[in-house]
Short mmCIF file of N, CA, C and O in Angstrom, two decimals:
data_model
loop_
_atom_site.label_atom_id
_atom_site.label_comp_id
_atom_site.label_asym_id
_atom_site.label_seq_id
_atom_site.Cartn_x
_atom_site.Cartn_y
_atom_site.Cartn_z
N UNK A 246 0.82 -1.19 0.00
CA UNK A 246 0.00 0.00 0.00
C UNK A 246 0.86 1.25 0.00
O UNK A 246 0.55 2.22 -0.66
N UNK A 247 1.96 1.22 0.76
CA UNK A 247 2.84 2.38 0.84
C UNK A 247 3.48 2.67 -0.52
O UNK A 247 3.66 3.81 -0.90
N UNK A 248 3.80 1.59 -1.27
CA UNK A 248 4.40 1.78 -2.59
C UNK A 248 3.45 2.51 -3.53
O UNK A 248 3.86 3.37 -4.29
N UNK A 249 2.19 2.16 -3.50
CA UNK A 249 1.20 2.80 -4.35
C UNK A 249 1.10 4.27 -4.01
O UNK A 249 1.08 5.13 -4.89
N UNK A 250 1.07 4.60 -2.73
CA UNK A 250 1.03 6.00 -2.31
C UNK A 250 2.26 6.76 -2.75
O UNK A 250 2.17 7.90 -3.21
N UNK A 251 3.43 6.15 -2.65
CA UNK A 251 4.68 6.80 -3.07
C UNK A 251 4.67 7.02 -4.56
O UNK A 251 5.08 8.09 -5.06
N UNK A 252 4.21 6.03 -5.32
CA UNK A 252 4.15 6.19 -6.78
C UNK A 252 3.16 7.29 -7.17
O UNK A 252 3.41 8.06 -8.09
N UNK A 253 2.03 7.35 -6.49
CA UNK A 253 1.05 8.41 -6.77
C UNK A 253 1.65 9.78 -6.49
O UNK A 253 1.48 10.73 -7.27
N UNK A 254 2.37 9.91 -5.37
CA UNK A 254 3.00 11.17 -5.02
C UNK A 254 4.03 11.58 -6.08
O UNK A 254 4.07 12.72 -6.52
N UNK A 255 4.83 10.64 -6.53
CA UNK A 255 5.84 10.92 -7.55
C UNK A 255 5.16 11.36 -8.85
O UNK A 255 5.59 12.29 -9.51
N UNK A 256 4.04 10.72 -9.20
CA UNK A 256 3.31 11.11 -10.40
C UNK A 256 2.77 12.53 -10.32
O UNK A 256 2.87 13.31 -11.25
N UNK A 257 2.18 12.87 -9.16
CA UNK A 257 1.66 14.22 -8.96
C UNK A 257 2.80 15.24 -8.99
O UNK A 257 2.69 16.29 -9.62
N UNK A 258 3.90 14.94 -8.33
CA UNK A 258 5.05 15.84 -8.32
C UNK A 258 5.60 16.05 -9.72
O UNK A 258 5.88 17.18 -10.12
N UNK A 259 5.70 14.98 -10.49
CA UNK A 259 6.19 15.09 -11.87
C UNK A 259 5.29 15.96 -12.73
O UNK A 259 5.74 16.78 -13.51
N UNK A 260 3.98 15.81 -12.56
CA UNK A 260 3.02 16.63 -13.30
C UNK A 260 3.15 18.10 -12.91
O UNK A 260 3.16 18.98 -13.76
N UNK A 261 3.29 18.38 -11.63
CA UNK A 261 3.43 19.76 -11.17
C UNK A 261 4.70 20.39 -11.73
O UNK A 261 4.70 21.55 -12.16
N UNK A 262 5.78 19.64 -11.74
CA UNK A 262 7.03 20.18 -12.28
C UNK A 262 6.93 20.44 -13.77
O UNK A 262 7.51 21.41 -14.28
N UNK A 263 6.21 19.60 -14.48
CA UNK A 263 6.06 19.79 -15.93
C UNK A 263 5.33 21.08 -16.25
O UNK A 263 5.57 21.71 -17.28
N UNK A 264 4.42 21.50 -15.36
CA UNK A 264 3.65 22.71 -15.62
C UNK A 264 4.26 23.97 -15.01
O UNK A 264 3.77 25.06 -15.22
N UNK A 265 5.32 23.84 -14.25
CA UNK A 265 5.94 25.03 -13.66
C UNK A 265 6.75 25.76 -14.72
O UNK A 265 7.24 25.16 -15.67
N UNK A 266 6.88 27.05 -14.57
CA UNK A 266 7.61 27.85 -15.54
C UNK A 266 9.08 27.96 -15.15
O UNK A 266 9.42 28.04 -13.98
N UNK A 267 9.89 28.02 -16.16
CA UNK A 267 11.32 28.26 -15.97
C UNK A 267 11.48 29.74 -15.62
O UNK A 267 10.87 30.59 -16.28
N UNK A 268 12.28 30.08 -14.62
CA UNK A 268 12.51 31.51 -14.34
C UNK A 268 13.14 32.19 -15.56
O UNK A 268 14.09 31.67 -16.15
N UNK A 269 12.60 33.34 -15.94
CA UNK A 269 13.06 34.06 -17.13
C UNK A 269 13.69 35.38 -16.74
O UNK A 269 13.24 36.06 -15.82
N UNK A 270 14.71 35.78 -17.50
CA UNK A 270 15.31 37.10 -17.33
C UNK A 270 15.47 37.73 -18.70
O UNK A 270 15.55 37.03 -19.72
N UNK A 271 15.52 39.05 -18.72
CA UNK A 271 15.69 39.74 -19.99
C UNK A 271 17.02 39.37 -20.63
O UNK A 271 17.08 38.97 -21.79
N UNK A 272 18.08 39.50 -19.86
CA UNK A 272 19.43 39.30 -20.40
C UNK A 272 19.63 37.90 -20.97
O UNK A 272 20.15 37.74 -22.06
N UNK A 273 19.22 36.88 -20.24
CA UNK A 273 19.47 35.50 -20.66
C UNK A 273 18.47 34.98 -21.68
O UNK A 273 18.84 34.22 -22.57
N UNK A 274 17.21 35.40 -21.57
CA UNK A 274 16.17 34.77 -22.37
C UNK A 274 15.55 35.66 -23.45
O UNK A 274 15.29 35.19 -24.55
N UNK A 275 15.29 36.91 -23.12
CA UNK A 275 14.54 37.78 -24.03
C UNK A 275 15.46 38.58 -24.95
O UNK A 275 15.21 38.69 -26.15
N UNK A 276 16.52 39.13 -24.40
CA UNK A 276 17.42 39.95 -25.22
C UNK A 276 17.92 39.22 -26.47
O UNK A 276 17.90 39.81 -27.57
N UNK A 277 18.33 37.95 -26.38
CA UNK A 277 18.78 37.27 -27.61
C UNK A 277 17.70 37.21 -28.69
O UNK A 277 18.00 37.32 -29.88
N UNK A 278 16.44 37.07 -28.29
CA UNK A 278 15.34 37.05 -29.26
C UNK A 278 15.22 38.42 -29.92
O UNK A 278 15.15 38.52 -31.16
N UNK A 279 15.21 39.47 -29.12
CA UNK A 279 15.05 40.81 -29.68
C UNK A 279 16.24 41.23 -30.54
O UNK A 279 16.05 41.85 -31.58
N UNK A 280 17.43 40.91 -30.12
CA UNK A 280 18.61 41.28 -30.91
C UNK A 280 18.54 40.59 -32.28
O UNK A 280 18.75 41.22 -33.32
N UNK A 281 18.18 39.30 -32.28
CA UNK A 281 18.12 38.53 -33.54
C UNK A 281 16.94 38.94 -34.41
O UNK A 281 17.09 39.17 -35.61
N UNK A 282 15.76 39.05 -33.81
CA UNK A 282 14.53 39.23 -34.58
C UNK A 282 14.15 40.70 -34.83
O UNK A 282 13.41 40.98 -35.76
N UNK A 283 14.62 41.60 -33.98
CA UNK A 283 14.18 43.00 -34.05
C UNK A 283 15.32 43.98 -34.31
O UNK A 283 15.08 45.16 -34.54
N UNK A 284 16.54 43.48 -34.22
CA UNK A 284 17.71 44.34 -34.29
C UNK A 284 17.90 45.07 -35.60
O UNK A 284 18.50 46.15 -35.62
N UNK A 285 17.40 44.53 -36.71
CA UNK A 285 17.58 45.21 -37.99
C UNK A 285 16.93 46.60 -37.97
O UNK A 285 17.46 47.54 -38.56
N UNK A 286 15.80 46.73 -37.31
CA UNK A 286 15.09 48.01 -37.28
C UNK A 286 15.27 48.77 -35.96
O UNK A 286 15.20 49.99 -35.94
N UNK A 287 15.44 48.03 -34.86
CA UNK A 287 15.48 48.65 -33.54
C UNK A 287 16.87 48.60 -32.91
O UNK A 287 17.03 48.16 -31.77
N UNK A 288 17.84 49.09 -33.67
CA UNK A 288 19.20 49.25 -33.15
C UNK A 288 19.91 50.29 -34.03
O UNK A 288 19.26 50.93 -34.84
N UNK A 289 21.14 50.47 -33.84
CA UNK A 289 21.97 51.43 -34.58
C UNK A 289 21.77 52.85 -34.07
O UNK A 289 21.18 53.05 -33.02
N UNK A 290 22.22 53.79 -34.85
CA UNK A 290 22.14 55.20 -34.45
C UNK A 290 20.73 55.77 -34.53
O UNK A 290 20.41 56.72 -33.84
N UNK A 291 19.89 55.19 -35.37
CA UNK A 291 18.53 55.71 -35.56
C UNK A 291 17.50 54.57 -35.53
O UNK A 291 16.90 54.24 -36.54
N UNK A 292 17.26 54.01 -34.35
CA UNK A 292 16.28 52.92 -34.27
C UNK A 292 14.87 53.42 -34.54
O UNK A 292 14.52 54.55 -34.17
N UNK A 293 14.06 52.60 -35.19
CA UNK A 293 12.68 52.99 -35.49
C UNK A 293 11.92 53.31 -34.21
O UNK A 293 12.05 52.63 -33.20
N UNK A 294 11.14 54.37 -34.29
CA UNK A 294 10.33 54.88 -33.16
C UNK A 294 11.20 55.19 -31.94
O UNK A 294 10.70 55.27 -30.83
N UNK A 295 12.51 55.29 -32.14
CA UNK A 295 13.41 55.60 -31.04
C UNK A 295 13.60 54.44 -30.06
O UNK A 295 14.18 54.62 -28.99
N UNK A 296 13.14 53.26 -30.44
CA UNK A 296 13.21 52.10 -29.55
C UNK A 296 14.44 51.25 -29.89
O UNK A 296 14.43 50.48 -30.84
N UNK A 297 15.47 51.42 -29.10
CA UNK A 297 16.73 50.69 -29.30
C UNK A 297 16.69 49.40 -28.49
O UNK A 297 16.64 49.43 -27.26
N UNK A 298 16.69 48.28 -29.19
CA UNK A 298 16.66 46.97 -28.55
C UNK A 298 18.00 46.25 -28.68
O UNK A 298 18.07 45.04 -28.50
N UNK A 299 19.04 46.99 -29.00
CA UNK A 299 20.35 46.35 -29.13
C UNK A 299 20.84 45.89 -27.76
O UNK A 299 20.30 46.27 -26.72
N UNK A 300 21.85 45.03 -27.78
CA UNK A 300 22.37 44.42 -26.55
C UNK A 300 22.66 45.47 -25.50
O UNK A 300 23.21 46.53 -25.79
N UNK A 301 22.25 45.19 -24.28
CA UNK A 301 22.45 46.04 -23.10
C UNK A 301 21.66 47.34 -23.11
O UNK A 301 21.84 48.18 -22.24
N UNK A 302 20.76 47.54 -24.07
CA UNK A 302 19.95 48.77 -24.11
C UNK A 302 18.45 48.51 -24.05
O UNK A 302 17.70 49.35 -23.60
N UNK A 303 18.03 47.37 -24.53
CA UNK A 303 16.60 47.09 -24.66
C UNK A 303 15.81 47.12 -23.37
O UNK A 303 14.73 47.69 -23.31
N UNK A 304 16.34 46.51 -22.32
CA UNK A 304 15.59 46.42 -21.07
C UNK A 304 15.19 47.81 -20.57
O UNK A 304 14.02 48.05 -20.26
N UNK A 305 16.14 48.72 -20.52
CA UNK A 305 15.87 50.07 -20.02
C UNK A 305 14.89 50.82 -20.90
O UNK A 305 14.18 51.72 -20.43
N UNK A 306 14.81 50.46 -22.18
CA UNK A 306 13.92 51.14 -23.12
C UNK A 306 12.52 50.53 -23.18
O UNK A 306 11.64 51.10 -23.81
N UNK A 307 12.32 49.39 -22.52
CA UNK A 307 11.03 48.70 -22.59
C UNK A 307 10.25 48.70 -21.28
O UNK A 307 9.07 49.04 -21.26
N UNK A 308 10.88 48.32 -20.21
CA UNK A 308 10.17 48.04 -18.96
C UNK A 308 9.78 49.34 -18.25
O UNK A 308 10.62 50.18 -17.95
N UNK A 309 8.47 49.47 -18.04
CA UNK A 309 7.95 50.64 -17.34
C UNK A 309 7.90 51.91 -18.17
O UNK A 309 7.58 52.97 -17.66
N UNK A 310 8.15 51.81 -19.47
CA UNK A 310 8.13 52.98 -20.37
C UNK A 310 6.79 53.04 -21.09
O UNK A 310 6.26 52.03 -21.53
N UNK A 311 6.26 54.26 -21.25
CA UNK A 311 4.98 54.43 -21.94
C UNK A 311 5.13 54.18 -23.44
O UNK A 311 6.13 54.54 -24.05
N UNK A 312 4.09 53.59 -24.01
CA UNK A 312 4.03 53.40 -25.45
C UNK A 312 3.81 54.76 -26.12
O UNK A 312 3.06 55.60 -25.62
N UNK A 313 4.45 54.99 -27.25
CA UNK A 313 4.22 56.22 -28.02
C UNK A 313 2.86 56.18 -28.71
O UNK A 313 2.19 57.20 -28.82
N UNK A 314 2.47 55.01 -29.17
CA UNK A 314 1.23 54.89 -29.93
C UNK A 314 -0.01 54.80 -29.05
O UNK A 314 -1.08 55.24 -29.44
N UNK A 315 0.14 54.22 -27.86
CA UNK A 315 -0.97 54.09 -26.90
C UNK A 315 -0.42 54.47 -25.53
O UNK A 315 -0.08 53.61 -24.73
N UNK A 316 -0.32 55.79 -25.25
CA UNK A 316 0.35 56.24 -24.02
C UNK A 316 -0.26 55.75 -22.71
O UNK A 316 0.41 55.76 -21.69
N UNK A 317 -1.51 55.29 -22.73
CA UNK A 317 -2.10 54.77 -21.49
C UNK A 317 -1.57 53.37 -21.16
O UNK A 317 -1.83 52.86 -20.07
N UNK A 318 -0.82 52.77 -22.06
CA UNK A 318 -0.20 51.47 -21.81
C UNK A 318 1.31 51.61 -21.71
O UNK A 318 1.91 52.42 -22.41
N UNK A 319 1.90 50.79 -20.85
CA UNK A 319 3.35 50.69 -20.81
C UNK A 319 3.78 49.74 -21.90
O UNK A 319 3.04 48.83 -22.28
N UNK A 320 4.99 49.93 -22.41
CA UNK A 320 5.51 48.97 -23.38
C UNK A 320 5.55 47.58 -22.74
O UNK A 320 5.07 46.61 -23.32
N UNK A 321 6.13 47.50 -21.54
CA UNK A 321 6.11 46.27 -20.76
C UNK A 321 5.66 46.61 -19.35
O UNK A 321 6.34 47.37 -18.65
N UNK A 322 4.51 46.08 -18.98
CA UNK A 322 3.99 46.23 -17.62
C UNK A 322 4.35 44.95 -16.87
O UNK A 322 3.75 43.90 -17.11
N UNK A 323 5.36 45.00 -15.99
CA UNK A 323 5.80 43.78 -15.30
C UNK A 323 4.64 43.04 -14.65
O UNK A 323 3.82 43.62 -13.95
N UNK A 324 4.57 41.74 -14.96
CA UNK A 324 3.53 40.89 -14.39
C UNK A 324 2.22 40.90 -15.15
O UNK A 324 1.30 40.17 -14.80
N UNK A 325 2.11 41.71 -16.21
CA UNK A 325 0.82 41.89 -16.86
C UNK A 325 0.95 41.98 -18.39
O UNK A 325 0.91 43.07 -18.96
N UNK A 326 1.06 40.84 -19.07
CA UNK A 326 1.20 40.88 -20.53
C UNK A 326 0.01 41.55 -21.22
O UNK A 326 0.20 42.25 -22.22
N UNK A 327 -1.18 41.38 -20.71
CA UNK A 327 -2.37 41.94 -21.36
C UNK A 327 -2.38 43.47 -21.32
O UNK A 327 -3.06 44.10 -22.13
N UNK A 328 -1.67 44.07 -20.40
CA UNK A 328 -1.56 45.52 -20.35
C UNK A 328 -0.18 46.00 -20.79
O UNK A 328 0.23 47.11 -20.45
N UNK A 329 0.51 45.17 -21.55
CA UNK A 329 1.82 45.51 -22.11
C UNK A 329 1.65 45.70 -23.62
O UNK A 329 1.32 44.76 -24.34
N UNK A 330 1.88 46.92 -24.08
CA UNK A 330 1.70 47.22 -25.50
C UNK A 330 2.60 46.33 -26.36
O UNK A 330 2.17 45.86 -27.42
N UNK A 331 3.82 46.08 -25.91
CA UNK A 331 4.72 45.22 -26.67
C UNK A 331 4.09 43.85 -26.91
O UNK A 331 4.18 43.31 -28.03
N UNK A 332 3.43 43.28 -25.92
CA UNK A 332 2.81 41.97 -26.08
C UNK A 332 1.77 42.01 -27.18
O UNK A 332 1.68 41.10 -28.02
N UNK A 333 0.95 43.07 -27.22
CA UNK A 333 -0.07 43.19 -28.27
C UNK A 333 0.58 43.35 -29.65
O UNK A 333 0.08 42.81 -30.63
N UNK A 334 1.67 44.08 -29.71
CA UNK A 334 2.38 44.22 -31.00
C UNK A 334 2.90 42.87 -31.47
O UNK A 334 2.79 42.53 -32.65
N UNK A 335 3.45 42.09 -30.56
CA UNK A 335 4.00 40.79 -30.93
C UNK A 335 2.91 39.78 -31.27
O UNK A 335 3.12 38.87 -32.07
N UNK A 336 1.73 39.95 -30.67
CA UNK A 336 0.59 39.07 -30.95
C UNK A 336 -0.21 39.52 -32.17
O UNK A 336 -1.13 38.84 -32.59
N UNK A 337 0.10 40.72 -32.68
CA UNK A 337 -0.62 41.32 -33.80
C UNK A 337 -2.06 41.64 -33.42
O UNK A 337 -2.97 41.52 -34.23
N UNK A 338 -2.27 42.04 -32.16
CA UNK A 338 -3.60 42.39 -31.67
C UNK A 338 -3.67 43.85 -31.22
O UNK A 338 -4.68 44.26 -30.66
N UNK A 339 -2.62 44.62 -31.47
CA UNK A 339 -2.61 46.02 -31.06
C UNK A 339 -3.67 46.80 -31.83
O UNK A 339 -3.82 46.64 -33.04
N UNK A 340 -4.40 47.64 -31.12
CA UNK A 340 -5.43 48.46 -31.75
C UNK A 340 -4.82 49.63 -32.53
O UNK A 340 -5.43 50.17 -33.44
N UNK A 341 -3.62 50.01 -32.18
CA UNK A 341 -2.87 51.06 -32.89
C UNK A 341 -1.56 50.47 -33.37
O UNK A 341 -0.93 49.69 -32.67
N UNK A 342 -1.13 50.86 -34.55
CA UNK A 342 0.12 50.36 -35.08
C UNK A 342 -0.05 48.97 -35.68
O UNK A 342 -1.11 48.37 -35.61
N UNK A 343 1.02 48.48 -36.27
CA UNK A 343 0.99 47.18 -36.94
C UNK A 343 1.74 46.16 -36.12
O UNK A 343 2.55 46.49 -35.27
N UNK A 344 1.47 44.89 -36.40
CA UNK A 344 2.15 43.81 -35.71
C UNK A 344 3.64 43.81 -35.98
O UNK A 344 4.10 44.31 -36.99
N UNK A 345 4.37 43.27 -35.04
CA UNK A 345 5.83 43.21 -35.15
C UNK A 345 6.28 41.76 -35.00
O UNK A 345 5.62 40.99 -34.32
N UNK A 346 7.41 41.41 -35.57
CA UNK A 346 8.29 42.24 -36.39
C UNK A 346 7.73 42.43 -37.80
O UNK A 346 6.95 41.63 -38.29
N UNK A 347 8.17 43.50 -38.43
CA UNK A 347 7.74 43.85 -39.78
C UNK A 347 8.84 43.52 -40.77
O UNK A 347 10.00 43.65 -40.48
N UNK A 348 8.41 43.13 -41.94
CA UNK A 348 9.32 42.94 -43.06
C UNK A 348 9.14 44.07 -44.05
O UNK A 348 8.49 45.07 -43.74
N UNK A 349 9.64 43.92 -45.22
CA UNK A 349 9.52 44.97 -46.24
C UNK A 349 8.07 45.15 -46.66
O UNK A 349 7.59 46.27 -46.79
N UNK A 350 7.35 44.06 -46.83
CA UNK A 350 5.99 44.15 -47.35
C UNK A 350 4.91 43.77 -46.34
O UNK A 350 3.74 44.04 -46.56
N UNK A 351 5.28 43.13 -45.27
CA UNK A 351 4.26 42.69 -44.32
C UNK A 351 4.90 42.41 -42.96
O UNK A 351 6.10 42.53 -42.79
N UNK A 352 4.06 42.04 -42.01
CA UNK A 352 4.56 41.66 -40.70
C UNK A 352 4.46 40.15 -40.55
O UNK A 352 3.74 39.49 -41.28
N UNK A 353 5.20 39.63 -39.59
CA UNK A 353 5.14 38.20 -39.30
C UNK A 353 5.19 38.04 -37.79
O UNK A 353 5.65 38.91 -37.09
N UNK A 354 4.72 36.92 -37.33
CA UNK A 354 4.79 36.65 -35.90
C UNK A 354 6.08 35.91 -35.59
O UNK A 354 6.61 35.17 -36.42
N UNK A 355 6.56 36.12 -34.38
CA UNK A 355 7.70 35.36 -33.90
C UNK A 355 7.30 33.90 -33.74
O UNK A 355 6.12 33.58 -33.64
N UNK A 356 8.28 33.03 -33.65
CA UNK A 356 8.02 31.62 -33.39
C UNK A 356 7.28 31.49 -32.06
O UNK A 356 7.54 32.26 -31.11
N UNK A 357 6.38 30.53 -31.96
CA UNK A 357 5.59 30.33 -30.74
C UNK A 357 6.47 30.16 -29.51
O UNK A 357 6.15 30.65 -28.44
N UNK A 358 7.59 29.46 -29.65
CA UNK A 358 8.46 29.26 -28.48
C UNK A 358 9.06 30.59 -28.03
O UNK A 358 9.21 30.82 -26.84
N UNK A 359 9.38 31.48 -28.96
CA UNK A 359 9.89 32.81 -28.58
C UNK A 359 8.80 33.63 -27.91
O UNK A 359 9.05 34.31 -26.90
N UNK A 360 7.59 33.57 -28.43
CA UNK A 360 6.48 34.29 -27.82
C UNK A 360 6.22 33.78 -26.40
O UNK A 360 5.95 34.56 -25.49
N UNK A 361 6.31 32.48 -26.21
CA UNK A 361 6.09 31.90 -24.88
C UNK A 361 7.15 32.40 -23.90
O UNK A 361 6.83 32.73 -22.75
N UNK A 362 8.40 32.46 -24.33
CA UNK A 362 9.48 32.96 -23.47
C UNK A 362 9.20 34.40 -23.07
O UNK A 362 9.32 34.77 -21.89
N UNK A 363 8.81 35.23 -24.02
CA UNK A 363 8.54 36.65 -23.74
C UNK A 363 7.35 36.79 -22.81
O UNK A 363 7.39 37.57 -21.85
N UNK A 364 6.30 36.02 -23.04
CA UNK A 364 5.13 36.09 -22.16
C UNK A 364 5.49 35.66 -20.74
O UNK A 364 5.11 36.32 -19.78
N UNK A 365 6.23 34.57 -20.60
CA UNK A 365 6.64 34.12 -19.27
C UNK A 365 7.48 35.18 -18.57
O UNK A 365 7.31 35.43 -17.37
N UNK A 366 8.37 35.82 -19.32
CA UNK A 366 9.22 36.87 -18.74
C UNK A 366 8.35 38.01 -18.20
O UNK A 366 8.56 38.47 -17.08
N UNK A 367 7.39 38.46 -18.99
CA UNK A 367 6.51 39.54 -18.53
C UNK A 367 5.70 39.08 -17.32
O UNK A 367 5.62 39.79 -16.32
N UNK A 368 5.09 37.88 -17.40
CA UNK A 368 4.27 37.36 -16.29
C UNK A 368 5.08 37.26 -15.00
O UNK A 368 4.54 37.49 -13.91
N UNK A 369 6.34 36.92 -15.11
CA UNK A 369 7.18 36.73 -13.93
C UNK A 369 7.76 38.04 -13.40
O UNK A 369 8.59 38.04 -12.50
N UNK A 370 7.31 39.16 -13.95
CA UNK A 370 7.73 40.44 -13.41
C UNK A 370 8.76 41.18 -14.24
O UNK A 370 9.31 42.19 -13.81
N UNK A 371 9.06 40.70 -15.44
CA UNK A 371 9.99 41.37 -16.38
C UNK A 371 11.32 41.72 -15.70
O UNK A 371 11.74 42.86 -15.70
N UNK A 372 11.95 40.71 -15.17
CA UNK A 372 13.24 40.92 -14.47
C UNK A 372 14.38 41.14 -15.45
O UNK A 372 14.36 40.60 -16.55
N UNK A 373 15.37 41.92 -15.03
CA UNK A 373 16.51 42.17 -15.92
C UNK A 373 17.27 40.90 -16.22
O UNK A 373 17.85 40.68 -17.20
#
């Protein structure tokens, strides 16, 4: 009987661990996505909309900063993806502006795994 209880406990523990989120940080998890996927337009001397997402600059330009297009929203509201303008831009659900990232003729969505990392980072408080 004790073995059955131990096996049940291990099964429940394994399920709980599978659903727990990996701790996310901007530097380790999000910055590499933005540098790779957004750096063509949002870096250099003249980043689009003044939003520089190049290495070591993006965090300070995103977290707690007001959106230019929808000033009542922060670009990234720590802990709250639904009230983060950046999240809506990445989901292509923003009421103002176009979805990101943009190409020459259209916009495209990031890979689902990248979007999941960014959402988890915001939900977990948008830590540096």
